[in-house]
């Protein structure tokens, strides 16, 4: 007998209608000639890459972005033929398959350009590459001192028919901190590196730098394309930038567990490993079958908020691998009742940002860490007419 969403042990409800609305809201924040890339790396930040990619494209995104080539190839295997940029390559990665799949592949250094050229020779077709500039993030990307060589070698490979340089791009370090001096410095460096590339002969199809916070707050960074990631899922890049509602965005994921057990216990009763929580008086405990193996952060032990029985409770004691406990304080709650860890907040439930504060982390991590043992239940899967 198949289980309905209401009878699952736990579930992550993914509102694809909200995701489509978020993409439309993001499109409304950029100029008519600026394209939107829906970033679906890390299984769409835990929401499910293929359904979210399709919903984003339905709402007007024209590109998709992934970190790894395997994520990008999975989109192709699902029949998605929109332009896809993947940017985190390592030596020996499947360049041949990427070329055959028509992926745009980021190149940050000579080793990558050399590997992609060899793959182009093997496949007898040119590779689509986008040159990534390290403008100050200090992570992936080519340093300004090495940029002229990389650009020159890429143009030589293009003249030989091995590659087609389709883009020049970079990534911000502190766009989620309004007014941070690195923002202007990185933008200036990007303009300089872009100008150098174009003077050398690069004619990019797209130039891009804006992640979610830059898409929302820095119109001067939008160029030809923006790359919203977390914002597409209705989560703010940071409290300093603003709340989702400030930007017309709605959280897409709602994490729910079904209360597995309710029992009365006496005063002085220890709860969960280490007895870091001891009942002050006779009370009622509720067991929620979600734990750190499902992505509930152990760092939120004793602090994580949960809506149960119409009230927001706090995790009592430690989060265990498969379960945690809430003190119901004598309230009558039946087994099978909903325990809502986070959602949009419409019904008084906590949000992912609330859990981020409880775990001393960011909301990105809260949604992305929800594990595969938690089934995704897709709501509003049909496109609105």
Tab-separated table of C-alpha atoms in Angstrom:
chain	number	residue	atom	x	y	z
A	1	UNK	CA	0.000	0.000	0.000
A	2	UNK	CA	1.508	3.328	-1.058
A	3	UNK	CA	1.706	6.062	1.513
A	4	UNK	CA	0.187	9.479	1.083
A	5	UNK	CA	2.221	12.541	2.082
A	6	UNK	CA	0.189	12.701	5.302
A	7	UNK	CA	1.307	9.223	6.426
A	8	UNK	CA	4.992	9.359	5.577
A	9	UNK	CA	7.436	9.150	8.492
A	10	UNK	CA	8.920	12.392	7.278
A	11	UNK	CA	8.870	14.425	4.095
A	12	UNK	CA	10.233	17.520	2.483
A	13	UNK	CA	7.401	19.207	0.630
A	14	UNK	CA	8.735	21.079	-2.405
A	15	UNK	CA	6.374	23.723	-3.763
A	16	UNK	CA	7.262	24.056	-7.427
A	17	UNK	CA	4.640	26.758	-7.786
A	18	UNK	CA	6.595	28.847	-5.309
A	19	UNK	CA	9.808	28.150	-7.188
A	20	UNK	CA	8.299	29.303	-10.471
A	21	UNK	CA	6.997	32.446	-8.764
A	22	UNK	CA	10.465	33.104	-7.335
A	23	UNK	CA	12.063	32.828	-10.765
A	24	UNK	CA	9.512	35.271	-12.158
A	25	UNK	CA	10.235	37.656	-9.268
A	26	UNK	CA	13.967	37.418	-9.933
A	27	UNK	CA	13.424	38.044	-13.628
A	28	UNK	CA	11.523	41.156	-12.641
A	29	UNK	CA	14.569	42.487	-10.782
A	30	UNK	CA	16.857	42.422	-13.831
A	31	UNK	CA	16.702	44.193	-17.169
A	32	UNK	CA	14.799	42.733	-20.118
A	33	UNK	CA	18.057	41.796	-21.844
A	34	UNK	CA	19.508	40.023	-18.791
A	35	UNK	CA	19.128	36.255	-18.724
A	36	UNK	CA	18.550	34.186	-15.591
A	37	UNK	CA	20.530	31.047	-14.829
A	38	UNK	CA	18.765	28.764	-12.380
A	39	UNK	CA	21.468	27.199	-10.209
A	40	UNK	CA	20.576	23.589	-9.397
A	41	UNK	CA	23.859	22.358	-7.936
A	42	UNK	CA	23.830	20.073	-4.884
A	43	UNK	CA	20.538	18.505	-5.995
A	44	UNK	CA	19.013	21.986	-6.306
A	45	UNK	CA	20.128	22.916	-2.779
A	46	UNK	CA	18.415	19.774	-1.510
A	47	UNK	CA	15.147	20.374	-3.363
A	48	UNK	CA	15.635	17.933	-6.266
A	49	UNK	CA	17.608	18.984	-9.338
A	50	UNK	CA	15.498	17.691	-12.209
A	51	UNK	CA	12.035	18.870	-11.035
A	52	UNK	CA	13.446	22.241	-9.979
A	53	UNK	CA	15.379	22.679	-13.220
A	54	UNK	CA	12.242	22.056	-15.240
A	55	UNK	CA	10.190	24.434	-13.098
A	56	UNK	CA	12.837	27.162	-13.403
A	57	UNK	CA	12.896	26.842	-17.179
A	58	UNK	CA	9.097	26.951	-17.298
A	59	UNK	CA	9.216	30.249	-15.398
A	60	UNK	CA	11.668	31.880	-17.785
A	61	UNK	CA	15.173	30.865	-16.749
A	62	UNK	CA	17.191	30.289	-19.913
A	63	UNK	CA	20.313	28.690	-18.409
A	64	UNK	CA	21.000	26.154	-15.682
A	65	UNK	CA	24.083	25.980	-13.487
A	66	UNK	CA	25.725	23.082	-11.670
A	67	UNK	CA	28.945	22.631	-9.767
A	68	UNK	CA	30.066	19.220	-11.015
A	69	UNK	CA	29.935	17.713	-14.498
A	70	UNK	CA	28.098	14.708	-13.108
A	71	UNK	CA	25.278	16.985	-11.947
A	72	UNK	CA	25.114	18.555	-15.393
A	73	UNK	CA	25.161	15.203	-17.202
A	74	UNK	CA	22.287	14.004	-14.998
A	75	UNK	CA	20.198	16.896	-16.318
A	76	UNK	CA	20.976	15.839	-19.871
A	77	UNK	CA	20.116	12.217	-19.019
A	78	UNK	CA	16.717	13.469	-17.820
A	79	UNK	CA	16.096	15.044	-21.228
A	80	UNK	CA	16.824	18.658	-20.302
A	81	UNK	CA	18.487	20.353	-23.263
A	82	UNK	CA	18.734	23.964	-22.038
A	83	UNK	CA	22.196	25.570	-21.850
A	84	UNK	CA	24.046	24.293	-18.769
A	85	UNK	CA	27.222	25.708	-17.244
A	86	UNK	CA	29.205	23.489	-14.856
A	87	UNK	CA	32.180	24.991	-13.091
A	88	UNK	CA	33.888	22.613	-10.698
A	89	UNK	CA	36.135	20.315	-12.735
A	90	UNK	CA	39.041	18.197	-11.537
A	91	UNK	CA	41.743	16.417	-13.541
A	92	UNK	CA	40.386	13.315	-15.242
A	93	UNK	CA	36.747	14.445	-15.143
A	94	UNK	CA	34.451	13.438	-18.047
A	95	UNK	CA	35.369	16.187	-20.505
A	96	UNK	CA	34.483	13.975	-23.481
A	97	UNK	CA	30.959	13.392	-22.186
A	98	UNK	CA	30.612	17.077	-21.410
A	99	UNK	CA	31.521	18.038	-24.951
A	100	UNK	CA	29.134	15.481	-26.455
A	101	UNK	CA	26.367	16.734	-24.148
A	102	UNK	CA	26.913	20.320	-25.256
A	103	UNK	CA	27.768	21.561	-21.778
A	104	UNK	CA	29.448	24.896	-21.156
A	105	UNK	CA	32.533	24.064	-19.138
A	106	UNK	CA	34.360	26.501	-16.903
A	107	UNK	CA	38.096	26.811	-17.361
A	108	UNK	CA	40.123	28.446	-14.596
A	109	UNK	CA	43.674	27.424	-15.468
A	110	UNK	CA	45.969	25.945	-18.067
A	111	UNK	CA	45.614	22.358	-16.870
A	112	UNK	CA	41.874	22.499	-17.553
A	113	UNK	CA	42.329	24.086	-20.957
A	114	UNK	CA	44.862	21.390	-21.860
A	115	UNK	CA	42.468	18.606	-20.811
A	116	UNK	CA	39.525	20.102	-22.641
A	117	UNK	CA	41.605	20.492	-25.816
A	118	UNK	CA	42.582	16.827	-25.686
A	119	UNK	CA	38.955	15.865	-25.196
A	120	UNK	CA	37.976	17.997	-28.190
A	121	UNK	CA	40.513	16.152	-30.325
A	122	UNK	CA	39.151	12.800	-29.152
A	123	UNK	CA	35.545	13.707	-29.789
A	124	UNK	CA	36.263	15.627	-32.985
A	125	UNK	CA	34.039	18.515	-31.918
A	126	UNK	CA	34.767	21.852	-30.285
A	127	UNK	CA	34.223	22.318	-26.560
A	128	UNK	CA	32.159	25.199	-25.227
A	129	UNK	CA	34.248	26.860	-22.523
A	130	UNK	CA	33.742	29.824	-20.243
A	131	UNK	CA	36.815	31.483	-18.768
A	132	UNK	CA	36.521	32.167	-15.062
A	133	UNK	CA	38.376	35.119	-13.554
A	134	UNK	CA	39.469	35.182	-9.924
A	135	UNK	CA	38.662	38.793	-9.116
A	136	UNK	CA	39.261	38.430	-5.394
A	137	UNK	CA	37.334	35.437	-4.042
A	138	UNK	CA	40.536	33.394	-3.960
A	139	UNK	CA	38.780	30.163	-4.765
A	140	UNK	CA	38.355	28.865	-8.322
A	141	UNK	CA	39.215	31.124	-11.249
A	142	UNK	CA	42.303	32.473	-12.961
A	143	UNK	CA	44.438	35.081	-11.213
A	144	UNK	CA	44.927	38.419	-13.026
A	145	UNK	CA	48.660	37.688	-13.365
A	146	UNK	CA	47.905	34.519	-15.366
A	147	UNK	CA	44.880	35.858	-17.266
A	148	UNK	CA	46.608	37.022	-20.454
A	149	UNK	CA	48.204	33.622	-20.980
A	150	UNK	CA	44.961	31.724	-20.390
A	151	UNK	CA	43.037	34.027	-22.715
A	152	UNK	CA	45.731	33.804	-25.395
A	153	UNK	CA	45.917	30.021	-25.246
A	154	UNK	CA	42.118	29.739	-25.333
A	155	UNK	CA	41.970	31.948	-28.428
A	156	UNK	CA	44.663	29.850	-30.102
A	157	UNK	CA	42.630	26.715	-29.342
A	158	UNK	CA	39.554	28.449	-30.732
A	159	UNK	CA	41.394	29.268	-33.946
A	160	UNK	CA	42.324	25.585	-34.200
A	161	UNK	CA	38.654	24.605	-33.878
A	162	UNK	CA	39.142	22.899	-30.524
A	163	UNK	CA	37.123	25.245	-28.318
A	164	UNK	CA	34.598	28.022	-28.539
A	165	UNK	CA	34.929	30.644	-25.804
A	166	UNK	CA	31.316	31.306	-24.877
A	167	UNK	CA	31.632	33.274	-21.655
A	168	UNK	CA	33.725	35.264	-19.210
A	169	UNK	CA	32.636	35.264	-15.591
A	170	UNK	CA	33.543	35.600	-11.931
A	171	UNK	CA	32.050	35.240	-8.453
A	172	UNK	CA	31.700	37.576	-5.460
A	173	UNK	CA	33.140	36.925	-2.019
A	174	UNK	CA	31.003	39.319	0.050
A	175	UNK	CA	27.960	40.354	-1.982
A	176	UNK	CA	25.836	39.249	0.981
A	177	UNK	CA	27.453	41.973	3.118
A	178	UNK	CA	26.062	45.276	1.798
A	179	UNK	CA	28.735	47.925	1.455
A	180	UNK	CA	31.688	45.577	1.868
A	181	UNK	CA	34.690	47.190	0.125
A	182	UNK	CA	35.560	43.974	-1.716
A	183	UNK	CA	32.393	44.278	-3.809
A	184	UNK	CA	33.517	47.404	-5.664
A	185	UNK	CA	37.091	46.121	-5.866
A	186	UNK	CA	36.022	42.823	-7.424
A	187	UNK	CA	33.684	44.517	-9.861
A	188	UNK	CA	36.471	46.852	-11.012
A	189	UNK	CA	38.842	43.916	-11.471
A	190	UNK	CA	36.231	42.030	-13.468
A	191	UNK	CA	35.724	45.001	-15.788
A	192	UNK	CA	39.496	45.150	-16.345
A	193	UNK	CA	39.882	41.411	-16.998
A	194	UNK	CA	36.829	41.372	-19.248
A	195	UNK	CA	38.171	44.328	-21.233
A	196	UNK	CA	41.538	42.606	-21.610
A	197	UNK	CA	39.859	39.442	-22.892
A	198	UNK	CA	37.683	41.298	-25.358
A	199	UNK	CA	40.615	43.373	-26.647
A	200	UNK	CA	42.470	40.114	-27.226
A	201	UNK	CA	39.599	38.865	-29.377
A	202	UNK	CA	37.189	37.057	-27.058
A	203	UNK	CA	33.565	37.599	-28.100
A	204	UNK	CA	31.602	36.076	-25.211
A	205	UNK	CA	27.971	35.104	-25.562
A	206	UNK	CA	27.500	35.852	-21.861
A	207	UNK	CA	29.366	37.862	-19.238
A	208	UNK	CA	28.244	37.268	-15.674
A	209	UNK	CA	29.145	37.794	-12.044
A	210	UNK	CA	25.953	38.179	-9.985
A	211	UNK	CA	25.013	35.485	-7.479
A	212	UNK	CA	21.810	35.663	-5.401
A	213	UNK	CA	22.663	38.702	-3.239
A	214	UNK	CA	24.095	40.609	-6.203
A	215	UNK	CA	21.025	39.769	-8.269
A	216	UNK	CA	18.821	41.181	-5.515
A	217	UNK	CA	20.776	44.289	-4.548
A	218	UNK	CA	23.487	45.190	-7.081
A	219	UNK	CA	22.024	45.975	-10.521
A	220	UNK	CA	25.403	47.228	-11.749
A	221	UNK	CA	26.666	43.624	-11.570
A	222	UNK	CA	24.013	42.025	-13.756
A	223	UNK	CA	25.823	42.157	-17.139
A	224	UNK	CA	24.246	39.636	-19.585
A	225	UNK	CA	23.176	37.009	-17.064
A	226	UNK	CA	22.581	36.519	-13.341
A	227	UNK	CA	23.023	33.297	-11.382
A	228	UNK	CA	20.503	33.128	-8.512
A	229	UNK	CA	20.933	30.038	-6.401
A	230	UNK	CA	19.512	30.150	-2.881
A	231	UNK	CA	17.134	32.993	-3.779
A	232	UNK	CA	15.419	30.783	-6.335
A	233	UNK	CA	14.404	28.522	-3.455
A	234	UNK	CA	12.918	31.407	-1.493
A	235	UNK	CA	15.681	31.672	1.082
A	236	UNK	CA	17.468	34.948	1.726
A	237	UNK	CA	21.234	34.970	1.085
A	238	UNK	CA	21.660	36.595	4.500
A	239	UNK	CA	19.601	38.530	7.039
A	240	UNK	CA	21.658	41.650	6.225
A	241	UNK	CA	20.435	41.607	2.632
A	242	UNK	CA	16.773	41.232	3.617
A	243	UNK	CA	14.070	38.667	4.220
A	244	UNK	CA	12.567	36.589	1.416
A	245	UNK	CA	9.383	38.669	1.672
A	246	UNK	CA	11.408	41.851	1.114
A	247	UNK	CA	12.168	40.593	-2.386
A	248	UNK	CA	8.836	38.943	-3.165
A	249	UNK	CA	10.249	35.447	-2.622
A	250	UNK	CA	8.631	32.467	-0.926
A	251	UNK	CA	10.393	29.481	0.694
A	252	UNK	CA	10.002	26.379	-1.450
A	253	UNK	CA	10.777	23.633	1.085
A	254	UNK	CA	8.668	22.578	4.077
A	255	UNK	CA	10.178	19.880	6.319
A	256	UNK	CA	7.682	17.780	8.261
A	257	UNK	CA	7.890	14.733	10.509
A	258	UNK	CA	5.100	12.540	11.853
A	259	UNK	CA	5.155	12.286	15.661
A	260	UNK	CA	6.100	8.672	16.383
A	261	UNK	CA	5.392	8.427	20.099
A	262	UNK	CA	3.842	10.459	22.906
A	263	UNK	CA	4.360	9.475	26.536
A	264	UNK	CA	4.078	10.826	30.067
A	265	UNK	CA	7.232	11.022	32.147
A	266	UNK	CA	7.871	12.103	35.754
A	267	UNK	CA	9.862	15.076	36.979
A	268	UNK	CA	13.621	14.673	36.869
A	269	UNK	CA	13.574	12.404	33.818
A	270	UNK	CA	16.598	12.638	31.521
A	271	UNK	CA	15.976	13.048	27.793
A	272	UNK	CA	18.225	11.754	24.997
A	273	UNK	CA	21.971	11.123	25.021
A	274	UNK	CA	23.949	12.707	27.802
A	275	UNK	CA	20.832	13.857	29.686
A	276	UNK	CA	21.509	17.461	28.684
A	277	UNK	CA	17.788	18.008	29.199
A	278	UNK	CA	16.043	16.888	32.385
A	279	UNK	CA	12.338	17.464	32.907
A	280	UNK	CA	11.537	20.036	35.579
A	281	UNK	CA	8.181	18.474	36.388
A	282	UNK	CA	5.862	15.739	35.204
A	283	UNK	CA	5.363	16.294	31.503
A	284	UNK	CA	4.660	14.750	28.121
A	285	UNK	CA	7.346	13.997	25.567
A	286	UNK	CA	6.887	13.690	21.819
A	287	UNK	CA	9.272	11.756	19.579
A	288	UNK	CA	9.982	13.108	16.076
A	289	UNK	CA	11.576	10.572	13.682
A	290	UNK	CA	14.167	12.862	12.106
A	291	UNK	CA	17.802	13.134	13.116
A	292	UNK	CA	21.207	14.194	11.968
A	293	UNK	CA	21.284	11.329	9.437
A	294	UNK	CA	18.385	13.136	7.787
A	295	UNK	CA	20.114	16.507	7.946
A	296	UNK	CA	18.752	17.889	11.220
A	297	UNK	CA	21.819	19.657	12.644
A	298	UNK	CA	23.113	18.205	15.896
A	299	UNK	CA	24.442	21.697	16.684
A	300	UNK	CA	20.806	22.720	17.153
A	301	UNK	CA	20.352	20.332	20.078
A	302	UNK	CA	18.388	22.089	22.798
A	303	UNK	CA	17.677	25.029	20.492
A	304	UNK	CA	16.010	23.879	17.283
A	305	UNK	CA	12.394	25.122	16.963
A	306	UNK	CA	9.550	22.794	15.927
A	307	UNK	CA	5.830	23.459	15.500
A	308	UNK	CA	3.872	20.648	17.188
A	309	UNK	CA	0.284	20.757	18.370
A	310	UNK	CA	-0.151	24.395	17.436
A	311	UNK	CA	2.850	25.617	19.459
A	312	UNK	CA	6.498	26.145	18.641
A	313	UNK	CA	8.533	23.839	20.882
A	314	UNK	CA	12.282	23.451	21.262
A	315	UNK	CA	14.273	20.286	20.725
A	316	UNK	CA	14.694	18.731	24.177
A	317	UNK	CA	18.206	17.408	24.630
A	318	UNK	CA	20.455	16.133	21.889
A	319	UNK	CA	19.442	15.479	18.302
A	320	UNK	CA	20.232	11.816	17.678
A	321	UNK	CA	20.984	10.082	14.388
A	322	UNK	CA	17.378	9.179	13.611
A	323	UNK	CA	15.188	11.097	16.040
A	324	UNK	CA	14.787	13.893	18.540
A	325	UNK	CA	12.406	14.719	21.365
A	326	UNK	CA	10.258	17.744	22.161
A	327	UNK	CA	8.741	18.528	25.558
A	328	UNK	CA	4.999	18.898	24.981
A	329	UNK	CA	4.508	20.242	28.534
A	330	UNK	CA	1.429	18.118	29.132
A	331	UNK	CA	-0.365	19.113	25.919
A	332	UNK	CA	-2.412	16.392	24.268
A	333	UNK	CA	-0.818	15.481	20.959
A	334	UNK	CA	-1.655	12.241	19.190
A	335	UNK	CA	0.916	10.006	17.512
A	336	UNK	CA	0.876	10.823	13.812
A	337	UNK	CA	0.467	14.550	14.407
A	338	UNK	CA	2.628	16.830	12.295
A	339	UNK	CA	5.897	18.225	13.567
A	340	UNK	CA	6.911	21.044	11.227
A	341	UNK	CA	10.589	21.890	11.472
A	342	UNK	CA	10.546	24.696	8.939
A	343	UNK	CA	8.553	26.162	6.099
A	344	UNK	CA	7.353	29.511	4.821
A	345	UNK	CA	6.139	30.606	8.259
A	346	UNK	CA	2.541	31.134	7.151
A	347	UNK	CA	1.117	28.917	9.902
A	348	UNK	CA	3.503	30.013	12.611
A	349	UNK	CA	6.071	27.349	11.813
A	350	UNK	CA	9.794	28.154	12.029
A	351	UNK	CA	11.778	28.993	8.904
A	352	UNK	CA	15.089	27.682	7.638
A	353	UNK	CA	16.629	30.922	8.891
A	354	UNK	CA	15.343	30.136	12.408
A	355	UNK	CA	17.139	26.783	12.259
A	356	UNK	CA	20.256	28.455	10.915
A	357	UNK	CA	20.355	30.719	13.964
A	358	UNK	CA	19.787	27.740	16.261
A	359	UNK	CA	22.686	25.854	14.669
A	360	UNK	CA	25.019	28.842	14.238
A	361	UNK	CA	25.122	28.370	10.484
A	362	UNK	CA	23.469	29.720	7.330
A	363	UNK	CA	20.113	28.816	5.844
A	364	UNK	CA	21.843	27.459	2.722
A	365	UNK	CA	23.196	24.610	4.843
A	366	UNK	CA	19.866	23.867	6.499
A	367	UNK	CA	18.012	23.135	3.253
A	368	UNK	CA	20.948	21.594	1.395
A	369	UNK	CA	21.766	19.055	4.106
A	370	UNK	CA	18.335	17.344	4.124
A	371	UNK	CA	19.295	13.795	3.199
A	372	UNK	CA	17.980	11.237	0.731
A	373	UNK	CA	16.172	9.267	3.452
A	374	UNK	CA	13.637	12.103	3.515
A	375	UNK	CA	11.372	11.748	0.468
A	376	UNK	CA	10.657	14.846	-1.588
A	377	UNK	CA	6.966	15.365	-2.205
A	378	UNK	CA	6.375	17.778	-5.083
A	379	UNK	CA	3.457	20.159	-4.872
A	380	UNK	CA	2.050	22.233	-7.750
A	381	UNK	CA	4.100	20.209	-10.206
A	382	UNK	CA	1.884	21.200	-13.120
A	383	UNK	CA	2.751	24.515	-14.711
A	384	UNK	CA	0.152	27.230	-14.204
A	385	UNK	CA	-1.683	28.091	-17.386
